[in-house]
Short mmCIF file of C-alpha atoms in Angstrom, two decimals:
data_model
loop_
_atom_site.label_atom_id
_atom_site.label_comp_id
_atom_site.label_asym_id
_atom_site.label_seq_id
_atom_site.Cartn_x
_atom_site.Cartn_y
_atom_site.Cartn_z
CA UNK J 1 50.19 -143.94 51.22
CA UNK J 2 51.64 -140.54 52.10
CA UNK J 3 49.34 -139.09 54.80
CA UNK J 4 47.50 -136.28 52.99
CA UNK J 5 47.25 -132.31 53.70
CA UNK J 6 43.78 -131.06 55.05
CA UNK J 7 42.89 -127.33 55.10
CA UNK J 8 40.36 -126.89 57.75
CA UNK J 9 38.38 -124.54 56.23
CA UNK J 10 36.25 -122.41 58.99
CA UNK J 11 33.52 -119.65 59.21
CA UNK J 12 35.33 -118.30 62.46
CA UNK J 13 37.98 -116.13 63.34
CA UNK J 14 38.97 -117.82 66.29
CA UNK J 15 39.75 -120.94 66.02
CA UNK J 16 39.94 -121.90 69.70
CA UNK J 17 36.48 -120.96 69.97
CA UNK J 18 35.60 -124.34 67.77
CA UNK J 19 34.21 -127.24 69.48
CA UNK J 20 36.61 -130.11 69.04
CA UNK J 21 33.46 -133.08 69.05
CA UNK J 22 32.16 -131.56 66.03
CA UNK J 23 35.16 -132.36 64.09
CA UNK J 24 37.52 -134.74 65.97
CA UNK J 25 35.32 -137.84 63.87
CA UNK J 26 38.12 -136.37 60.55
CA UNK J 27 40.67 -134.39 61.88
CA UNK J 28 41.94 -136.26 64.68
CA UNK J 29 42.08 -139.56 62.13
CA UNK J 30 44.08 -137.66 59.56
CA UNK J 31 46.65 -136.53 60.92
CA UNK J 32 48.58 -132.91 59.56
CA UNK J 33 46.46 -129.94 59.60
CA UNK J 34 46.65 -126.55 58.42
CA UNK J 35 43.86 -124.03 59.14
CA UNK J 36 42.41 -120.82 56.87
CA UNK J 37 39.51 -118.61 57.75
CA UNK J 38 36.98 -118.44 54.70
CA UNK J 39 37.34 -114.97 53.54
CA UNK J 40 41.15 -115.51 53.11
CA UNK J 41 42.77 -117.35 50.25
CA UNK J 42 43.43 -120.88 50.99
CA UNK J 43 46.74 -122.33 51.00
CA UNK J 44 47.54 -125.55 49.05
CA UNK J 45 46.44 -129.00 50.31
CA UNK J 46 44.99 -132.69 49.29
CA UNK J 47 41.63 -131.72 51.32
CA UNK J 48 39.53 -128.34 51.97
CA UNK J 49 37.74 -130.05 54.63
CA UNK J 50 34.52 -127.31 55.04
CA UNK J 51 33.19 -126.67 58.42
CA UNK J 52 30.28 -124.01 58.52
CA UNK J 53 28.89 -122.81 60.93
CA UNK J 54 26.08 -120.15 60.37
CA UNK J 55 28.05 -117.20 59.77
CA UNK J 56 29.30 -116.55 55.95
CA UNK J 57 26.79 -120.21 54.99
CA UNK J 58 26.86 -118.63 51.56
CA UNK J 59 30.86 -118.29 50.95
CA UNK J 60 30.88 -122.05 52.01
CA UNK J 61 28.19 -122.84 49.45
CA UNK J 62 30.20 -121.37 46.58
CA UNK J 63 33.92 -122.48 47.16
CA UNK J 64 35.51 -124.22 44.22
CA UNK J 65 38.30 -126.58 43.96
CA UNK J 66 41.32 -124.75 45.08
CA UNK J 67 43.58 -126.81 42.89
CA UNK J 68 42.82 -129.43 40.23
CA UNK J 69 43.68 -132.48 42.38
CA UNK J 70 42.07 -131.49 45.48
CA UNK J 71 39.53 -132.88 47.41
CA UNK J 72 36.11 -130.76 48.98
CA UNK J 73 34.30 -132.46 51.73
CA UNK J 74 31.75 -130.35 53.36
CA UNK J 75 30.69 -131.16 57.20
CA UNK J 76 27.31 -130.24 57.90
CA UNK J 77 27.06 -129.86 61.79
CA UNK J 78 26.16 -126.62 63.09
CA UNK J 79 23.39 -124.81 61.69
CA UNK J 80 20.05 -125.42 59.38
CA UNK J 81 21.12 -122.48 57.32
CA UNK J 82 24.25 -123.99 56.23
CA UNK J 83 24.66 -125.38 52.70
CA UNK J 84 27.26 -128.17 51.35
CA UNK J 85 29.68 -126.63 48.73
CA UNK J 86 28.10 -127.42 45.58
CA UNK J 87 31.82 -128.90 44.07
CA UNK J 88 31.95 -131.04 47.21
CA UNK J 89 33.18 -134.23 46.65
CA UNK J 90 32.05 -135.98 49.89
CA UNK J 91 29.49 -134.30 52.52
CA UNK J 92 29.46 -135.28 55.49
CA UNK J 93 26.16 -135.24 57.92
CA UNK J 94 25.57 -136.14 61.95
CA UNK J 95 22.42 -138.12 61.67
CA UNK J 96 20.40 -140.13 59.35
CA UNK J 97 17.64 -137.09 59.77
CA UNK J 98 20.12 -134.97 57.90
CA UNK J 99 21.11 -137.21 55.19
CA UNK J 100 17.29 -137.34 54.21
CA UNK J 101 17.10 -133.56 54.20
CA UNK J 102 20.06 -133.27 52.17
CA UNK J 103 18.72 -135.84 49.80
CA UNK J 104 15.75 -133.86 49.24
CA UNK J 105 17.59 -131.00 48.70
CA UNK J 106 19.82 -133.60 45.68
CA UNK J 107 22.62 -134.00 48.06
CA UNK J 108 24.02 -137.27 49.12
CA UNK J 109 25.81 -137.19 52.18
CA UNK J 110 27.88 -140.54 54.14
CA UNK J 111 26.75 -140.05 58.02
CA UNK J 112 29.38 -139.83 60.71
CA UNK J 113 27.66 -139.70 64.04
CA UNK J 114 29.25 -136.73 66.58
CA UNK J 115 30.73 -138.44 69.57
CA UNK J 116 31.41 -137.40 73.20
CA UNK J 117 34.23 -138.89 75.21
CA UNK J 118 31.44 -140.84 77.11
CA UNK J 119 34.45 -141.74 80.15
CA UNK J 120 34.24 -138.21 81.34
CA UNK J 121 30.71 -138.70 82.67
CA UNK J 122 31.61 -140.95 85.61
CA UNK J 123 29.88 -138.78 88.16
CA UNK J 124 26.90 -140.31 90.40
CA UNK J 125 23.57 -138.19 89.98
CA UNK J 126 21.46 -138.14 93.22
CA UNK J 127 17.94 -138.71 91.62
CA UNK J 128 16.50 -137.88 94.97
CA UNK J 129 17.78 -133.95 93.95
CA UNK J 130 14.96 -131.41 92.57
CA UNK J 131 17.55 -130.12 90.14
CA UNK J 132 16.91 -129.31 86.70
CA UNK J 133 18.33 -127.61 83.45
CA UNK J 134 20.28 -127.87 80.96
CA UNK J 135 23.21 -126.29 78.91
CA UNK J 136 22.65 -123.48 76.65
CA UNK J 137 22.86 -120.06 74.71
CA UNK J 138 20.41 -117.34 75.81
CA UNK J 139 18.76 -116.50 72.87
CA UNK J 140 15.41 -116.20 71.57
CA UNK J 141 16.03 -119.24 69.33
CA UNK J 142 17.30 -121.95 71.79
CA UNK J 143 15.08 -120.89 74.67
CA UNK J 144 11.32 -120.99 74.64
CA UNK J 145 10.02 -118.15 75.82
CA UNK J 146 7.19 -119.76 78.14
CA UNK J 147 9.76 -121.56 79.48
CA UNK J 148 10.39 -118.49 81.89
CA UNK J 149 6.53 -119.02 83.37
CA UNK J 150 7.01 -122.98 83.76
CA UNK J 151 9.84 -122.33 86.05
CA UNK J 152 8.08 -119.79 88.24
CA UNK J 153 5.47 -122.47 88.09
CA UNK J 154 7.26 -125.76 89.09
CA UNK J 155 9.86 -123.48 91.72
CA UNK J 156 6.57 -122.48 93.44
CA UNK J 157 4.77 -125.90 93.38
CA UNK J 158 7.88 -127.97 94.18
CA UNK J 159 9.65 -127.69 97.55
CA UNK J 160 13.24 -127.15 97.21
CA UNK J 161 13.42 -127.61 93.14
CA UNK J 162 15.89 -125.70 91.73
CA UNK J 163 16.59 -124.65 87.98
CA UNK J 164 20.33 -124.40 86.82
CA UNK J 165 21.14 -123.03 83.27
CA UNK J 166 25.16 -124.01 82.63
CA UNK J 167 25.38 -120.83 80.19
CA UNK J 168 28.00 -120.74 77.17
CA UNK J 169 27.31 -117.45 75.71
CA UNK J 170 28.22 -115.16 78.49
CA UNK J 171 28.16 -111.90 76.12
CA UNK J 172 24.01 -112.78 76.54
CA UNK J 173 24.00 -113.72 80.10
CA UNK J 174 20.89 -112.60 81.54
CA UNK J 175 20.85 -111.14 84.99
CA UNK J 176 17.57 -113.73 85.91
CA UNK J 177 16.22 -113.58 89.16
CA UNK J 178 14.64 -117.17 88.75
CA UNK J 179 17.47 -119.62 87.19
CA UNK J 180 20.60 -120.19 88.68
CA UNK J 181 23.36 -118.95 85.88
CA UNK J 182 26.59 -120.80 85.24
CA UNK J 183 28.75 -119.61 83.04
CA UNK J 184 32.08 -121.10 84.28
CA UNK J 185 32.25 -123.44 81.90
CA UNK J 186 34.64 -123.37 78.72
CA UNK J 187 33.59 -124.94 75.76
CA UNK J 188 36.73 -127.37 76.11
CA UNK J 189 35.95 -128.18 79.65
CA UNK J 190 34.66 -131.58 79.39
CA UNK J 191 35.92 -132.59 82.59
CA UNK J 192 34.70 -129.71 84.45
CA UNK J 193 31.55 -129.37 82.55
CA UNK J 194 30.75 -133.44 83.17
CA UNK J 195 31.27 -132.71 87.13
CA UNK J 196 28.69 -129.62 86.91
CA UNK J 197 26.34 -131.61 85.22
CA UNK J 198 26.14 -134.10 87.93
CA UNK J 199 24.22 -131.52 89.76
CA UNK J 200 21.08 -132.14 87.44
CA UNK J 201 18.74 -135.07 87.81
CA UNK J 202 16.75 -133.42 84.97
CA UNK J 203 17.50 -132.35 81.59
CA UNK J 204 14.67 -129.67 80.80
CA UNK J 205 14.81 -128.70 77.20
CA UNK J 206 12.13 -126.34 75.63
CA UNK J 207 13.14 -125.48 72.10
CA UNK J 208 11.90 -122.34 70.65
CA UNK J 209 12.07 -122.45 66.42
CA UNK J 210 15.67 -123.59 66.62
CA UNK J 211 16.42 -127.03 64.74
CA UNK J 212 19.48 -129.34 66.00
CA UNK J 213 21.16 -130.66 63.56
CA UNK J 214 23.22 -132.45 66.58
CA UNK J 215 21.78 -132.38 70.24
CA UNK J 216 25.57 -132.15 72.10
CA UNK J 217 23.89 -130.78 74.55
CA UNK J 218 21.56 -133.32 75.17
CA UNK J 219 23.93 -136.37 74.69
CA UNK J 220 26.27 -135.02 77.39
CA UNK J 221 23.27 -134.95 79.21
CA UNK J 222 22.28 -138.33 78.29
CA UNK J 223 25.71 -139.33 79.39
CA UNK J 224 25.20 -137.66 82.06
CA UNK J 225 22.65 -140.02 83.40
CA UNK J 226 19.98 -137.32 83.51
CA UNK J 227 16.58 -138.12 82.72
CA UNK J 228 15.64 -136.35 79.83
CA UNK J 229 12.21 -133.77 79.14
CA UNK J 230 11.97 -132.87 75.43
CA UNK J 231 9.67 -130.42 74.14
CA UNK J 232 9.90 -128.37 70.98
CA UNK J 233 7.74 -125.80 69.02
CA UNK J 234 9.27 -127.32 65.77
CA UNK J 235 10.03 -130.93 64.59
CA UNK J 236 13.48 -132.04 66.18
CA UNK J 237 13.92 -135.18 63.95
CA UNK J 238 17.52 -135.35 64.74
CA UNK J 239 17.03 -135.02 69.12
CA UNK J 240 14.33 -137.60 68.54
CA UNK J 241 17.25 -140.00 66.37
CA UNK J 242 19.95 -139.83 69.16
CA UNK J 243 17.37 -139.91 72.28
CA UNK J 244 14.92 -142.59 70.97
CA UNK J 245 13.15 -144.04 73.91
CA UNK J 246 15.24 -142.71 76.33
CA UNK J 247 13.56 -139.59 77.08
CA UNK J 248 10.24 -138.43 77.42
CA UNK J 249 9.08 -135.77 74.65
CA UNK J 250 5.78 -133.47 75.54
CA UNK J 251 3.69 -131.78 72.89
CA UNK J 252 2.13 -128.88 74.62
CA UNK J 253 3.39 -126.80 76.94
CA UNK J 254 1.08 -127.79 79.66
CA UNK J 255 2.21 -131.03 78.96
CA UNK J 256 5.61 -130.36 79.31
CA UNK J 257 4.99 -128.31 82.89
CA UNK J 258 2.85 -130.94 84.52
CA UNK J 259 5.59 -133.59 83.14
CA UNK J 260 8.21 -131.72 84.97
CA UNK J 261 6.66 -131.22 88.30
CA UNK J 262 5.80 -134.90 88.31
CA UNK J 263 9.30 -136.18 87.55
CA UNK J 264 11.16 -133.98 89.91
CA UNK J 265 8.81 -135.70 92.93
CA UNK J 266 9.43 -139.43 91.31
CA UNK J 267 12.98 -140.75 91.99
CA UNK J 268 12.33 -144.12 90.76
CA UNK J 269 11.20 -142.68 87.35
CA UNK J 270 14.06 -140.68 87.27
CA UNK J 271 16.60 -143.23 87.53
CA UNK J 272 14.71 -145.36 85.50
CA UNK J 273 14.76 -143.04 82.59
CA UNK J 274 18.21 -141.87 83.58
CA UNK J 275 20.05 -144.91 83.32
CA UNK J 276 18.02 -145.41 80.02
CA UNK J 277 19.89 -142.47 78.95
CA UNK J 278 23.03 -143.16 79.94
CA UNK J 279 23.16 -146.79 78.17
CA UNK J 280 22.07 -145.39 74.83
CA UNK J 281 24.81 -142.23 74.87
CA UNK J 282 27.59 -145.65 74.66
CA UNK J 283 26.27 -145.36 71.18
CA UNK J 284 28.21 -141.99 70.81
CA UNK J 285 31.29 -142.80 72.38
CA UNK J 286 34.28 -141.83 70.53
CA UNK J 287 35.63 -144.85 72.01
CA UNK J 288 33.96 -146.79 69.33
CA UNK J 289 35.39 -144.77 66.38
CA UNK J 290 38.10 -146.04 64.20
CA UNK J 291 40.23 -143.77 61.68
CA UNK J 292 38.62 -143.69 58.43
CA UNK J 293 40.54 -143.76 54.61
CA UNK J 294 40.54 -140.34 53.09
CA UNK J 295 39.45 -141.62 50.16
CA UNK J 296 36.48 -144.69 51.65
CA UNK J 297 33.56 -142.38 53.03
CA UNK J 298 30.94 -144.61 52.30
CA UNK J 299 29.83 -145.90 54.91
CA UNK J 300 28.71 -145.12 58.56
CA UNK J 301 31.36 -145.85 61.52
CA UNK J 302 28.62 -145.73 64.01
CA UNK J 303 25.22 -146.87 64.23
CA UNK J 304 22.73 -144.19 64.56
CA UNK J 305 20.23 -145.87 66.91
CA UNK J 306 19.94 -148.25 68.89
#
Protein backbone atom coordinates (compact mmCIF):
# COMPACT_ATOMS: atom_id res chain seq x y z
CA UNK A 1 0.00 0.00 0.00
CA UNK A 2 1.33 3.38 -1.14
CA UNK A 3 2.39 5.22 2.05
CA UNK A 4 -0.26 7.95 2.42
CA UNK A 5 0.02 11.97 2.60
CA UNK A 6 -0.67 13.56 6.12
CA UNK A 7 -1.28 17.32 6.54
CA UNK A 8 -0.32 18.17 10.00
CA UNK A 9 -2.76 20.48 10.69
CA UNK A 10 -1.60 22.98 13.69
CA UNK A 11 -2.95 25.92 15.86
CA UNK A 12 0.69 27.46 15.82
CA UNK A 13 2.70 29.54 13.77
CA UNK A 14 5.81 28.09 14.59
CA UNK A 15 6.15 24.91 14.10
CA UNK A 16 9.45 24.30 15.89
CA UNK A 17 7.86 25.47 18.90
CA UNK A 18 5.70 21.95 18.89
CA UNK A 19 6.60 19.33 21.23
CA UNK A 20 7.60 16.29 19.25
CA UNK A 21 6.16 13.53 22.25
CA UNK A 22 2.82 14.83 21.68
CA UNK A 23 2.74 13.66 18.22
CA UNK A 24 5.68 11.33 17.38
CA UNK A 25 2.91 8.19 18.52
CA UNK A 26 1.43 9.16 14.30
CA UNK A 27 3.77 11.10 12.58
CA UNK A 28 6.92 9.43 13.10
CA UNK A 29 4.98 5.90 12.03
CA UNK A 30 3.70 7.41 8.82
CA UNK A 31 6.12 8.52 7.19
CA UNK A 32 5.75 11.86 4.48
CA UNK A 33 4.55 14.94 6.01
CA UNK A 34 3.45 18.19 4.91
CA UNK A 35 2.51 20.93 7.41
CA UNK A 36 -0.34 23.99 7.19
CA UNK A 37 -1.18 26.45 9.89
CA UNK A 38 -5.10 26.47 10.49
CA UNK A 39 -6.10 29.79 9.25
CA UNK A 40 -4.49 28.98 5.82
CA UNK A 41 -6.02 26.77 3.17
CA UNK A 42 -4.85 23.30 3.34
CA UNK A 43 -3.08 21.66 0.66
CA UNK A 44 -4.18 18.23 -0.69
CA UNK A 45 -3.48 14.99 1.24
CA UNK A 46 -4.90 11.31 2.34
CA UNK A 47 -4.93 12.67 6.15
CA UNK A 48 -5.63 16.21 7.93
CA UNK A 49 -4.17 14.89 10.99
CA UNK A 50 -5.61 17.84 13.68
CA UNK A 51 -3.43 18.89 16.46
CA UNK A 52 -4.98 21.71 18.74
CA UNK A 53 -3.69 23.22 21.02
CA UNK A 54 -5.74 25.98 22.88
CA UNK A 55 -5.40 28.74 20.59
CA UNK A 56 -8.06 28.94 17.51
CA UNK A 57 -9.99 25.36 19.55
CA UNK A 58 -12.97 26.59 17.60
CA UNK A 59 -11.47 26.63 13.83
CA UNK A 60 -10.35 23.00 14.72
CA UNK A 61 -13.88 22.12 15.81
CA UNK A 62 -15.39 23.19 12.49
CA UNK A 63 -12.93 21.91 9.72
CA UNK A 64 -14.54 19.81 7.05
CA UNK A 65 -13.22 17.26 4.76
CA UNK A 66 -10.81 19.01 2.55
CA UNK A 67 -11.42 16.62 -0.28
CA UNK A 68 -13.95 13.81 -0.70
CA UNK A 69 -11.51 10.93 -0.05
CA UNK A 70 -9.72 12.31 2.80
CA UNK A 71 -9.30 11.27 6.09
CA UNK A 72 -9.82 13.73 9.60
CA UNK A 73 -8.29 12.42 12.71
CA UNK A 74 -8.31 14.82 15.51
CA UNK A 75 -5.52 14.46 18.44
CA UNK A 76 -6.70 15.64 21.59
CA UNK A 77 -3.51 16.41 23.74
CA UNK A 78 -3.03 19.81 24.83
CA UNK A 79 -5.74 21.64 26.32
CA UNK A 80 -9.40 21.01 28.07
CA UNK A 81 -10.78 23.67 25.82
CA UNK A 82 -10.02 21.87 22.74
CA UNK A 83 -12.76 20.13 20.74
CA UNK A 84 -12.45 17.07 18.12
CA UNK A 85 -13.54 18.20 14.56
CA UNK A 86 -17.01 17.21 14.40
CA UNK A 87 -16.32 15.37 10.61
CA UNK A 88 -13.45 13.53 12.29
CA UNK A 89 -13.13 10.24 11.28
CA UNK A 90 -10.84 8.88 14.07
CA UNK A 91 -9.99 10.96 17.42
CA UNK A 92 -7.41 10.27 19.05
CA UNK A 93 -7.02 10.75 23.10
CA UNK A 94 -3.81 10.28 25.73
CA UNK A 95 -5.56 8.47 28.49
CA UNK A 96 -8.48 6.38 29.25
CA UNK A 97 -9.70 9.60 31.52
CA UNK A 98 -10.14 11.38 28.23
CA UNK A 99 -11.83 8.83 26.24
CA UNK A 100 -14.63 8.84 29.04
CA UNK A 101 -14.92 12.61 28.81
CA UNK A 102 -15.17 12.52 25.22
CA UNK A 103 -17.75 9.82 25.43
CA UNK A 104 -19.86 11.91 27.49
CA UNK A 105 -19.53 14.59 25.35
CA UNK A 106 -20.84 11.58 22.18
CA UNK A 107 -17.34 11.24 21.02
CA UNK A 108 -15.54 8.01 20.69
CA UNK A 109 -12.01 8.27 20.70
CA UNK A 110 -9.09 5.02 20.25
CA UNK A 111 -6.37 5.94 23.13
CA UNK A 112 -2.74 6.26 22.22
CA UNK A 113 -0.77 6.82 25.36
CA UNK A 114 2.07 9.92 24.98
CA UNK A 115 5.49 8.42 25.40
CA UNK A 116 8.89 9.76 26.54
CA UNK A 117 12.14 8.30 25.30
CA UNK A 118 12.44 6.71 28.85
CA UNK A 119 16.63 5.93 27.89
CA UNK A 120 17.37 9.57 28.32
CA UNK A 121 16.72 9.43 32.06
CA UNK A 122 19.82 7.42 33.01
CA UNK A 123 21.00 9.93 35.55
CA UNK A 124 21.47 8.81 39.40
CA UNK A 125 19.30 11.07 41.83
CA UNK A 126 20.99 11.57 45.27
CA UNK A 127 17.85 11.05 47.53
CA UNK A 128 19.94 12.29 50.37
CA UNK A 129 19.53 16.02 48.36
CA UNK A 130 16.76 18.58 49.82
CA UNK A 131 15.94 19.47 46.25
CA UNK A 132 12.62 19.98 44.98
CA UNK A 133 10.47 21.27 41.94
CA UNK A 134 9.34 20.65 39.04
CA UNK A 135 9.00 21.85 35.33
CA UNK A 136 6.64 24.46 34.38
CA UNK A 137 4.91 27.65 32.87
CA UNK A 138 4.45 30.61 35.25
CA UNK A 139 1.03 31.26 35.10
CA UNK A 140 -1.81 31.64 37.28
CA UNK A 141 -3.25 28.36 35.92
CA UNK A 142 -0.35 25.82 36.36
CA UNK A 143 0.93 27.29 39.61
CA UNK A 144 -1.02 27.42 42.82
CA UNK A 145 -0.82 30.44 44.24
CA UNK A 146 -0.19 29.23 48.00
CA UNK A 147 2.36 27.42 46.66
CA UNK A 148 4.59 30.66 47.03
CA UNK A 149 3.91 30.51 51.13
CA UNK A 150 4.69 26.58 51.33
CA UNK A 151 8.08 27.28 49.99
CA UNK A 152 8.92 30.12 52.35
CA UNK A 153 7.59 27.60 54.78
CA UNK A 154 9.54 24.32 54.09
CA UNK A 155 13.01 26.68 52.96
CA UNK A 156 12.75 28.04 56.55
CA UNK A 157 11.95 24.74 58.41
CA UNK A 158 14.34 22.58 56.36
CA UNK A 159 18.11 23.07 56.51
CA UNK A 160 19.64 23.36 53.21
CA UNK A 161 16.26 22.50 51.05
CA UNK A 162 16.22 24.12 48.02
CA UNK A 163 13.31 24.75 45.42
CA UNK A 164 14.21 24.66 41.60
CA UNK A 165 11.51 25.63 38.98
CA UNK A 166 13.07 24.36 35.31
CA UNK A 167 10.93 27.26 33.57
CA UNK A 168 9.68 26.90 29.78
CA UNK A 169 7.90 30.07 29.30
CA UNK A 170 10.63 32.56 29.69
CA UNK A 171 8.40 35.58 28.22
CA UNK A 172 6.68 34.99 32.07
CA UNK A 173 9.77 34.40 33.98
CA UNK A 174 9.36 35.85 37.26
CA UNK A 175 12.22 37.63 38.89
CA UNK A 176 11.47 35.35 42.43
CA UNK A 177 13.55 35.89 45.21
CA UNK A 178 12.58 32.38 46.72
CA UNK A 179 12.82 29.62 43.75
CA UNK A 180 15.73 29.01 41.89
CA UNK A 181 14.68 29.80 37.99
CA UNK A 182 15.88 27.71 35.08
CA UNK A 183 15.03 28.55 32.00
CA UNK A 184 17.89 26.98 29.92
CA UNK A 185 16.05 24.42 28.80
CA UNK A 186 14.55 24.04 25.15
CA UNK A 187 11.55 22.25 24.70
CA UNK A 188 13.59 19.69 22.44
CA UNK A 189 16.27 19.27 24.98
CA UNK A 190 15.56 15.94 26.30
CA UNK A 191 19.00 15.18 26.94
CA UNK A 192 19.82 18.29 28.63
CA UNK A 193 16.56 18.64 30.33
CA UNK A 194 16.89 14.70 31.75
CA UNK A 195 20.52 15.78 33.23
CA UNK A 196 18.84 18.98 35.02
CA UNK A 197 16.30 16.98 36.37
CA UNK A 198 18.65 14.78 38.17
CA UNK A 199 19.10 17.64 40.48
CA UNK A 200 15.53 16.99 42.06
CA UNK A 201 14.81 14.26 44.55
CA UNK A 202 11.26 15.74 44.65
CA UNK A 203 8.70 16.43 42.20
CA UNK A 204 6.43 19.19 43.94
CA UNK A 205 3.36 19.80 41.91
CA UNK A 206 0.52 22.15 43.17
CA UNK A 207 -2.03 22.60 40.43
CA UNK A 208 -4.07 25.65 40.45
CA UNK A 209 -7.61 25.13 38.17
CA UNK A 210 -5.53 23.80 35.30
CA UNK A 211 -6.58 20.15 34.06
CA UNK A 212 -3.81 17.80 32.30
CA UNK A 213 -4.97 16.14 29.77
CA UNK A 214 -1.24 14.53 29.72
CA UNK A 215 1.16 15.05 32.79
CA UNK A 216 4.68 15.22 30.46
CA UNK A 217 5.85 16.92 33.00
CA UNK A 218 5.32 14.60 35.56
CA UNK A 219 6.28 11.39 33.60
CA UNK A 220 9.73 12.84 32.83
CA UNK A 221 9.74 13.27 36.31
CA UNK A 222 8.62 9.88 37.04
CA UNK A 223 11.38 8.78 34.75
CA UNK A 224 13.32 10.74 36.37
CA UNK A 225 13.29 8.67 39.47
CA UNK A 226 11.87 11.53 41.55
CA UNK A 227 9.50 10.86 44.14
CA UNK A 228 6.44 12.40 43.30
CA UNK A 229 3.96 15.10 45.63
CA UNK A 230 0.61 15.66 43.86
CA UNK A 231 -1.80 18.10 44.94
CA UNK A 232 -4.50 19.82 42.94
CA UNK A 233 -7.42 22.31 43.53
CA UNK A 234 -9.34 20.39 40.73
CA UNK A 235 -9.78 16.65 39.85
CA UNK A 236 -6.59 15.49 37.81
CA UNK A 237 -8.11 12.13 36.62
CA UNK A 238 -5.58 11.82 33.97
CA UNK A 239 -2.10 12.60 36.56
CA UNK A 240 -3.84 10.14 38.85
CA UNK A 241 -4.08 7.38 35.48
CA UNK A 242 -0.32 7.65 34.57
CA UNK A 243 1.05 8.03 38.36
CA UNK A 244 -1.19 5.38 40.07
CA UNK A 245 0.50 4.34 43.22
CA UNK A 246 3.57 5.77 42.52
CA UNK A 247 3.19 9.04 44.02
CA UNK A 248 1.72 10.43 46.92
CA UNK A 249 -1.39 12.88 46.24
CA UNK A 250 -2.44 15.45 49.28
CA UNK A 251 -5.86 16.99 49.57
CA UNK A 252 -5.33 20.14 51.48
CA UNK A 253 -2.80 22.35 51.37
CA UNK A 254 -1.61 21.77 54.82
CA UNK A 255 -1.46 18.42 53.83
CA UNK A 256 0.55 18.90 51.02
CA UNK A 257 3.19 21.33 53.16
CA UNK A 258 3.63 19.01 56.08
CA UNK A 259 3.99 16.07 53.31
CA UNK A 260 6.80 17.94 51.80
CA UNK A 261 8.84 18.86 54.76
CA UNK A 262 8.60 15.26 55.87
CA UNK A 263 9.80 13.70 52.62
CA UNK A 264 12.67 16.00 52.00
CA UNK A 265 14.14 14.72 55.71
CA UNK A 266 13.27 10.82 54.74
CA UNK A 267 15.74 9.36 52.17
CA UNK A 268 14.53 5.94 52.45
CA UNK A 269 10.95 7.11 51.54
CA UNK A 270 12.23 8.92 48.85
CA UNK A 271 13.89 6.25 47.07
CA UNK A 272 11.30 4.05 47.88
CA UNK A 273 8.71 6.07 46.13
CA UNK A 274 11.26 7.12 43.56
CA UNK A 275 12.14 3.97 42.16
CA UNK A 276 8.29 3.27 42.28
CA UNK A 277 8.18 5.98 39.83
CA UNK A 278 10.68 5.20 37.72
CA UNK A 279 9.41 1.41 37.08
CA UNK A 280 5.92 2.55 36.18
CA UNK A 281 7.20 5.52 33.53
CA UNK A 282 8.62 1.94 31.39
CA UNK A 283 4.94 1.97 30.74
CA UNK A 284 5.44 5.16 28.55
CA UNK A 285 8.41 4.33 26.78
CA UNK A 286 8.30 4.93 23.18
CA UNK A 287 10.42 1.99 23.08
CA UNK A 288 7.37 -0.10 23.35
CA UNK A 289 5.46 1.54 20.43
CA UNK A 290 5.05 -0.10 17.13
CA UNK A 291 3.86 1.78 13.81
CA UNK A 292 0.25 1.64 13.54
CA UNK A 293 -2.04 1.09 9.97
CA UNK A 294 -3.52 4.34 8.85
CA UNK A 295 -6.53 2.85 8.43
CA UNK A 296 -6.61 0.13 12.04
CA UNK A 297 -7.04 2.74 15.01
CA UNK A 298 -8.89 0.61 17.12
CA UNK A 299 -7.15 -0.35 19.51
CA UNK A 300 -4.64 0.84 22.23
CA UNK A 301 -0.71 0.24 21.54
CA UNK A 302 0.02 0.77 25.13
CA UNK A 303 -1.48 -0.14 28.27
CA UNK A 304 -2.61 2.70 30.30
CA UNK A 305 -1.79 1.42 33.80
CA UNK A 306 -0.11 -0.74 35.30
Amino acid sequence: METPVICHVISMKHINLMNDNSRAVFYKSYGKHIFCNIDSDPPKADIYFLDCFIKNFDKFKSFKRPYPRSKIISLIHSSSVCMPSIFSDEIVVLTDAWKTKLLKKGFDSVVINNSIDSSLYKYDIDYKNKNFGRITRFSNKKVHPKFDKIVIHVLNDVPKSKCIMFCRDYENKPDHPRFIVDDTIEIHQHEKKAKKLSQLSILADMHNTFVEVFPMGLLESMASGHCCLLFSQVKQPSMAEVIGDAGIWCRTVKGFKNKLTELLNDVDQKKEYGLKAKERAKFYTCLLYTSPSPRDLSTSRMPSSA
